[in-house]
């Protein structure tokens, strides 16, 4: 056995023999507080993380799916055109909402921890609704013309996209373990 | 169905903890925290440092829990994380003198095993070339780190290690020669 392995084994033995050491109460309680916050992250912090990712991903997604006619990358092809051809205005609005929010949530899912995904699932509706409303607000702020009916359909799409994306992220993250 | 988690094996609890189960974490904590604390307490010289590294160990366990593979015993994995964090922390902390303690212990042990007359070996220091003598003195008499020694001798840390190693080898030879005569 190599010297390093021997050293490791001696240390391991020593580790096992330390069983009766008392952990000071203040050290233990400080640690438990810290671990509690890591295992139960705040839904607001999770939302802010998702929002930050959404701002970048949502903007980039405009290159493949123009929202409310916005085409900052001047691309010729858009999923919105396909939605329009397939099902007209209503399908286009819902499809665009689904695409816009779900792409961002999938991207966010890559960066979120299991605990954060759980926090997202706990507050799923609120998170998705807020994300959709903020997105609509930003579109309006940069000059998109939003009709109430169309915006409502888009919001519905974003909620659906958020729901399915959250479901998928939860399954991938939890079953991946 | 309610599961009585108290009866679960460490590896099963870890699986639950990997899925964000706080109760599973608490059970694992109750089972093994004293081992981690005791191990650190024996190796670190201040209770503040022990508390700091202890917390770091659990944060590291939390952050890398998804890397744990349940085909391996959990306790050995926890120990490996503990030991790695402790060594990293010691290396990071220049104020604590036990930096390089593993190297120091390793070399000292080797020295004490192969050269029983350690003091006699130190008496032979004067027979070493000037640079080797200074390096061995700084390392074993003044307890300086390799980085500090390298700085004093104006060489790289790996060169400093080599110089010390050669010095020890020479000391050993001198002692052996002394024993024969």
Coordinates of C-alpha atoms in Angstrom, one line a residue:
Chain A
X1 CA 0.0 0.0 0.0
X2 CA 1.4 3.4 -0.9
X3 CA 2.3 5.9 1.8
X4 CA -0.5 8.3 0.7
X5 CA -3.1 5.5 1.0
X6 CA -1.7 4.6 4.3
X7 CA -2.0 8.2 5.5
X8 CA -5.5 8.4 4.2
X9 CA -6.5 5.3 6.0
X10 CA -4.9 6.4 9.3
X11 CA -6.8 9.7 9.0
X12 CA -10.0 7.9 8.2
X13 CA -9.6 5.7 11.2
X14 CA -9.0 8.8 13.3
X15 CA -12.1 10.4 11.8
X16 CA -14.2 7.4 12.7
X17 CA -12.8 7.5 16.3
X18 CA -13.8 11.1 16.7
X19 CA -17.4 10.1 17.1
X20 CA -17.8 11.1 20.7
X21 CA -16.6 14.7 20.3
X22 CA -19.3 17.2 21.3
X23 CA -20.0 19.9 18.7
X24 CA -20.5 23.2 20.5
X25 CA -24.1 24.3 20.5
X26 CA -23.4 27.8 19.0
X27 CA -21.4 26.2 16.1
X28 CA -24.1 23.7 15.5
X29 CA -27.0 26.3 15.5
X30 CA -25.1 28.7 13.3
X31 CA -24.5 25.9 10.8
X32 CA -28.1 24.7 10.9
X33 CA -29.3 28.2 10.1
X34 CA -27.0 28.5 7.2
X35 CA -28.0 25.1 5.9
X36 CA -31.7 25.9 6.3
X37 CA -31.3 28.9 4.0
X38 CA -29.3 26.8 1.5
X39 CA -31.9 24.0 1.5
X40 CA -34.9 26.4 1.4
X41 CA -33.8 29.3 -0.8
X42 CA -36.1 32.4 -0.9
X43 CA -38.6 32.4 -3.8
X44 CA -37.8 36.0 -4.4
X45 CA -34.1 35.3 -4.9
X46 CA -34.9 32.5 -7.3
X47 CA -37.3 34.8 -9.2
X48 CA -34.6 37.5 -9.5
X49 CA -32.2 34.9 -10.8
X50 CA -34.7 33.7 -13.4
X51 CA -35.5 37.3 -14.3
X52 CA -31.9 38.1 -14.9
X53 CA -31.5 35.1 -17.2
X54 CA -34.8 35.9 -18.9
X55 CA -33.7 39.4 -19.8
X56 CA -30.8 37.9 -21.8
X57 CA -32.4 34.8 -23.1
X58 CA -35.7 36.5 -23.9
X59 CA -33.9 39.2 -25.9
X60 CA -31.8 36.6 -27.8
X61 CA -35.0 34.5 -28.5
X62 CA -36.3 37.4 -30.5
X63 CA -34.0 36.2 -33.3
X64 CA -36.1 33.1 -33.7
X65 CA -39.5 34.3 -32.6
X66 CA -40.4 37.9 -33.1
X67 CA -42.7 39.2 -30.4
X68 CA -45.3 41.8 -31.3
X69 CA -43.4 42.4 -34.5
X70 CA -40.2 43.2 -32.7
X71 CA -37.2 42.0 -34.8
X72 CA -34.0 43.6 -33.4
X73 CA -31.7 41.0 -35.2
X74 CA -33.4 41.6 -38.6
X75 CA -33.9 37.9 -39.2
X76 CA -36.0 36.8 -42.1
X77 CA -37.5 33.7 -40.5
X78 CA -39.6 33.7 -37.3
X79 CA -41.6 31.1 -35.5
X80 CA -44.3 33.7 -35.2
X81 CA -44.8 33.5 -38.9
X82 CA -45.2 29.8 -38.7
X83 CA -47.7 30.1 -35.8
X84 CA -49.6 32.6 -37.8
X85 CA -49.8 30.3 -40.9
X86 CA -50.8 27.4 -38.8
X87 CA -53.5 28.9 -36.6
X88 CA -53.9 32.6 -37.2
X89 CA -53.5 35.5 -34.7
X90 CA -54.7 33.6 -31.6
X91 CA -52.3 30.6 -32.0
X92 CA -49.5 33.0 -32.9
X93 CA -50.0 35.0 -29.7
X94 CA -50.2 31.9 -27.5
X95 CA -47.3 30.2 -29.3
X96 CA -45.2 33.3 -29.0
X97 CA -45.9 33.5 -25.2
X98 CA -45.1 29.8 -24.8
X99 CA -41.8 30.2 -26.7
X100 CA -40.7 33.4 -25.0
X101 CA -41.1 32.2 -21.4
X102 CA -40.3 28.5 -21.8
X103 CA -36.9 29.1 -23.5
X104 CA -35.9 31.4 -20.6
X105 CA -37.1 28.9 -18.0
X106 CA -35.2 26.1 -19.7
X107 CA -32.1 28.2 -19.7
X108 CA -32.6 29.1 -16.1
X109 CA -33.1 25.5 -15.2
X110 CA -29.6 24.8 -16.2
X111 CA -28.3 27.2 -13.6
X112 CA -30.8 26.5 -10.8
X113 CA -30.0 24.1 -8.0
X114 CA -32.4 21.3 -7.0
X115 CA -33.5 23.4 -4.0
X116 CA -34.1 26.4 -6.2
X117 CA -36.2 24.4 -8.7
X118 CA -38.3 23.2 -5.7
X119 CA -38.8 26.8 -4.6
X120 CA -39.8 27.7 -8.2
X121 CA -42.3 24.8 -8.2
X122 CA -43.8 26.0 -4.9
X123 CA -44.5 29.4 -6.3
X124 CA -44.9 28.5 -9.9
X125 CA -48.0 30.4 -10.9
X126 CA -46.9 33.6 -9.2
X127 CA -43.4 33.4 -10.8
X128 CA -44.7 32.7 -14.3
X129 CA -47.4 35.4 -14.0
X130 CA -44.9 38.0 -12.8
X131 CA -42.4 37.0 -15.5
X132 CA -45.1 37.3 -18.2
X133 CA -46.4 40.6 -16.9
X134 CA -42.9 42.1 -16.7
X135 CA -42.2 40.9 -20.2
X136 CA -45.4 42.5 -21.5
X137 CA -44.5 45.7 -19.6
X138 CA -41.0 45.7 -21.2
X139 CA -42.5 45.2 -24.7
X140 CA -44.9 48.1 -24.1
X141 CA -42.0 50.2 -22.8
X142 CA -39.9 49.7 -26.0
X143 CA -42.9 50.6 -28.2
X144 CA -44.8 47.4 -29.0
X145 CA -48.4 48.0 -29.6
X146 CA -50.4 45.7 -27.3
X147 CA -54.1 45.2 -27.8
X148 CA -55.7 43.9 -24.6
X149 CA -57.1 40.7 -26.2
X150 CA -53.9 39.8 -27.9
X151 CA -51.8 40.6 -24.8
X152 CA -54.2 38.4 -22.8
X153 CA -53.6 35.5 -25.2
X154 CA -49.9 36.0 -25.1
X155 CA -50.0 36.0 -21.3
X156 CA -52.0 32.8 -21.4
X157 CA -49.3 31.3 -23.6
X158 CA -46.5 32.5 -21.3
X159 CA -48.3 30.8 -18.3
X160 CA -48.6 27.6 -20.3
X161 CA -45.0 27.7 -21.4
X162 CA -43.9 28.4 -17.8
X163 CA -46.0 25.6 -16.5
X164 CA -44.6 23.0 -18.9
X165 CA -41.1 24.2 -18.7
X166 CA -41.2 24.1 -14.8
X167 CA -42.6 20.6 -15.0
X168 CA -39.9 19.5 -17.3
X169 CA -37.1 21.2 -15.3
X170 CA -38.4 19.6 -12.1
X171 CA -38.4 16.1 -13.7
X172 CA -34.9 16.5 -15.3
X173 CA -33.3 17.9 -12.2
X174 CA -34.9 15.6 -9.7
X175 CA -34.8 12.4 -11.8
X176 CA -31.3 13.1 -12.9
X177 CA -30.0 12.4 -9.4
Chain B
X1 CA -46.9 6.6 2.7
X2 CA -44.8 7.9 5.6
X3 CA -41.2 6.6 5.8
X4 CA -39.4 6.4 9.1
X5 CA -36.2 8.0 8.0
X6 CA -34.4 7.1 11.2
X7 CA -34.0 3.6 9.9
X8 CA -32.7 4.5 6.5
X9 CA -29.1 3.9 5.6
X10 CA -26.7 6.9 5.1
X11 CA -26.8 6.3 1.4
X12 CA -30.6 6.4 1.3
X13 CA -30.7 9.5 3.4
X14 CA -28.2 11.1 1.0
X15 CA -30.4 10.3 -1.9
X16 CA -33.3 12.2 -0.2
X17 CA -31.0 15.0 0.7
X18 CA -29.8 15.2 -2.9
X19 CA -33.5 15.9 -3.7
X20 CA -33.6 18.7 -1.2
X21 CA -35.0 16.9 1.8
X22 CA -34.0 18.9 4.9
X23 CA -35.0 16.2 7.4
X24 CA -32.6 13.8 5.7
X25 CA -29.8 16.3 6.0
X26 CA -30.6 16.8 9.7
X27 CA -30.4 13.0 10.3
X28 CA -27.1 12.8 8.5
X29 CA -25.9 15.7 10.5
X30 CA -26.9 14.1 13.8
X31 CA -25.1 10.9 12.8
X32 CA -21.8 12.3 11.5
X33 CA -21.3 15.9 12.6
X34 CA -19.2 14.9 15.7
X35 CA -16.8 12.9 13.6
X36 CA -16.2 15.9 11.3
X37 CA -15.8 18.3 14.3
X38 CA -13.6 15.9 16.2
X39 CA -11.3 15.3 13.2
X40 CA -10.9 19.0 12.6
X41 CA -10.4 19.8 16.3
X42 CA -7.5 17.5 16.4
X43 CA -5.8 19.1 13.5
X44 CA -6.5 22.8 13.7
X45 CA -5.1 24.9 16.5
X46 CA -7.8 27.4 17.2
X47 CA -11.5 26.8 17.9
X48 CA -12.4 29.7 15.6
X49 CA -10.6 28.0 12.7
X50 CA -12.3 24.7 13.6
X51 CA -15.7 26.4 13.5
X52 CA -14.9 28.1 10.2
X53 CA -13.6 25.0 8.4
X54 CA -16.5 23.0 9.9
X55 CA -19.0 25.3 8.2
X56 CA -17.0 25.2 5.0
X57 CA -17.1 21.4 5.0
X58 CA -20.9 21.4 5.2
X59 CA -21.3 24.1 2.5
X60 CA -18.9 22.0 0.3
X61 CA -21.0 18.9 1.0
X62 CA -24.1 20.7 0.1
X63 CA -22.7 22.2 -3.1
X64 CA -21.2 18.9 -4.3
X65 CA -23.9 16.5 -3.1
X66 CA -25.1 15.9 -6.6
X67 CA -21.6 14.5 -7.4
X68 CA -22.0 11.7 -4.8
X69 CA -22.6 8.3 -6.2
X70 CA -24.5 6.0 -3.9
X71 CA -22.5 2.9 -4.9
X72 CA -19.8 4.3 -2.6
X73 CA -20.0 4.5 1.2
X74 CA -21.2 7.9 2.2
X75 CA -19.0 8.1 5.3
X76 CA -15.8 7.8 3.2
X77 CA -17.1 10.4 0.8
X78 CA -17.9 12.8 3.7
X79 CA -14.4 12.2 5.2
X80 CA -12.8 12.9 1.8
X81 CA -14.7 16.2 1.5
X82 CA -13.7 17.1 5.1
X83 CA -10.1 16.3 4.6
X84 CA -9.9 18.1 1.3
X85 CA -11.6 21.3 2.6
X86 CA -9.3 21.2 5.7
X87 CA -6.2 21.0 3.6
X88 CA -7.4 23.7 1.2
X89 CA -8.2 26.0 4.1
X90 CA -4.9 25.4 5.7
X91 CA -3.1 26.2 2.5
X92 CA -5.2 29.3 2.0
X93 CA -4.5 30.6 5.4
X94 CA -1.0 32.0 5.6
X95 CA -1.4 33.1 9.1
X96 CA -1.8 29.6 10.5
X97 CA 1.6 28.0 10.7
X98 CA 0.4 24.5 10.0
X99 CA 0.5 25.3 6.3
X100 CA 2.2 22.4 4.6
X101 CA 1.7 20.4 7.8
X102 CA 1.1 17.3 5.8
X103 CA 4.4 17.7 4.0
X104 CA 6.1 18.6 7.2
X105 CA 4.6 15.6 9.1
X106 CA 5.3 13.3 6.2
X107 CA 9.0 14.3 6.0
X108 CA 9.4 14.4 9.8
X109 CA 7.9 11.0 10.1
X110 CA 10.1 9.6 7.4
X111 CA 13.1 11.3 9.0
X112 CA 12.3 10.0 12.4
X113 CA 11.8 6.5 11.2
X114 CA 14.9 6.2 9.1
X115 CA 17.2 8.3 11.3
X116 CA 16.6 7.4 14.9
X117 CA 19.2 9.8 16.1
X118 CA 17.5 12.9 14.8
X119 CA 19.5 15.1 17.1
X120 CA 22.7 13.6 15.9
X121 CA 21.6 14.3 12.4
X122 CA 21.1 18.0 13.3
X123 CA 24.6 18.0 14.7
X124 CA 25.8 17.0 11.3
X125 CA 24.2 20.1 9.7
X126 CA 27.5 21.9 9.7
X127 CA 28.8 19.3 7.2
X128 CA 26.2 20.3 4.6
X129 CA 26.8 22.8 1.9
X130 CA 25.8 26.3 3.0
X131 CA 22.5 26.5 1.0
X132 CA 21.3 23.0 2.1
X133 CA 22.2 23.8 5.7
X134 CA 20.3 27.1 5.7
X135 CA 17.2 25.4 4.0
X136 CA 17.1 22.5 6.4
X137 CA 17.5 24.8 9.4
X138 CA 14.7 27.1 8.2
X139 CA 12.4 24.1 7.6
X140 CA 13.1 22.0 10.7
X141 CA 14.4 24.4 13.3
X142 CA 12.4 27.5 12.4
X143 CA 9.3 25.8 11.0
X144 CA 9.2 28.0 7.9
X145 CA 7.1 27.2 4.8
X146 CA 8.6 26.2 1.5
X147 CA 7.5 29.5 0.0
X148 CA 9.3 31.5 2.7
X149 CA 12.4 29.4 2.4
X150 CA 12.3 29.8 -1.4
X151 CA 12.1 33.5 -1.0
X152 CA 15.0 33.7 1.4
X153 CA 17.2 31.5 -0.8
X154 CA 16.0 33.3 -4.0
X155 CA 14.9 30.1 -5.6
X156 CA 11.6 28.6 -6.7
X157 CA 9.5 26.7 -4.0
X158 CA 10.0 23.4 -5.9
X159 CA 13.8 24.1 -5.9
X160 CA 13.6 24.8 -2.2
X161 CA 11.9 21.4 -1.7
X162 CA 14.7 19.7 -3.7
X163 CA 17.4 21.4 -1.7
X164 CA 15.8 20.3 1.6
X165 CA 15.3 16.8 0.3
X166 CA 19.0 16.6 -0.8
X167 CA 20.0 18.0 2.6
X168 CA 18.0 15.3 4.4
X169 CA 19.5 12.6 2.2
X170 CA 23.0 13.8 2.9
X171 CA 22.3 14.0 6.7
X172 CA 21.0 10.4 6.6
X173 CA 24.2 9.3 4.8
X174 CA 26.3 11.2 7.4
X175 CA 24.5 9.5 10.3
X176 CA 24.9 6.1 8.6
X177 CA 28.6 6.7 8.2
X178 CA 28.8 7.7 11.8
X179 CA 27.0 4.5 12.9
X180 CA 29.4 2.3 10.9
X181 CA 32.5 4.0 12.3

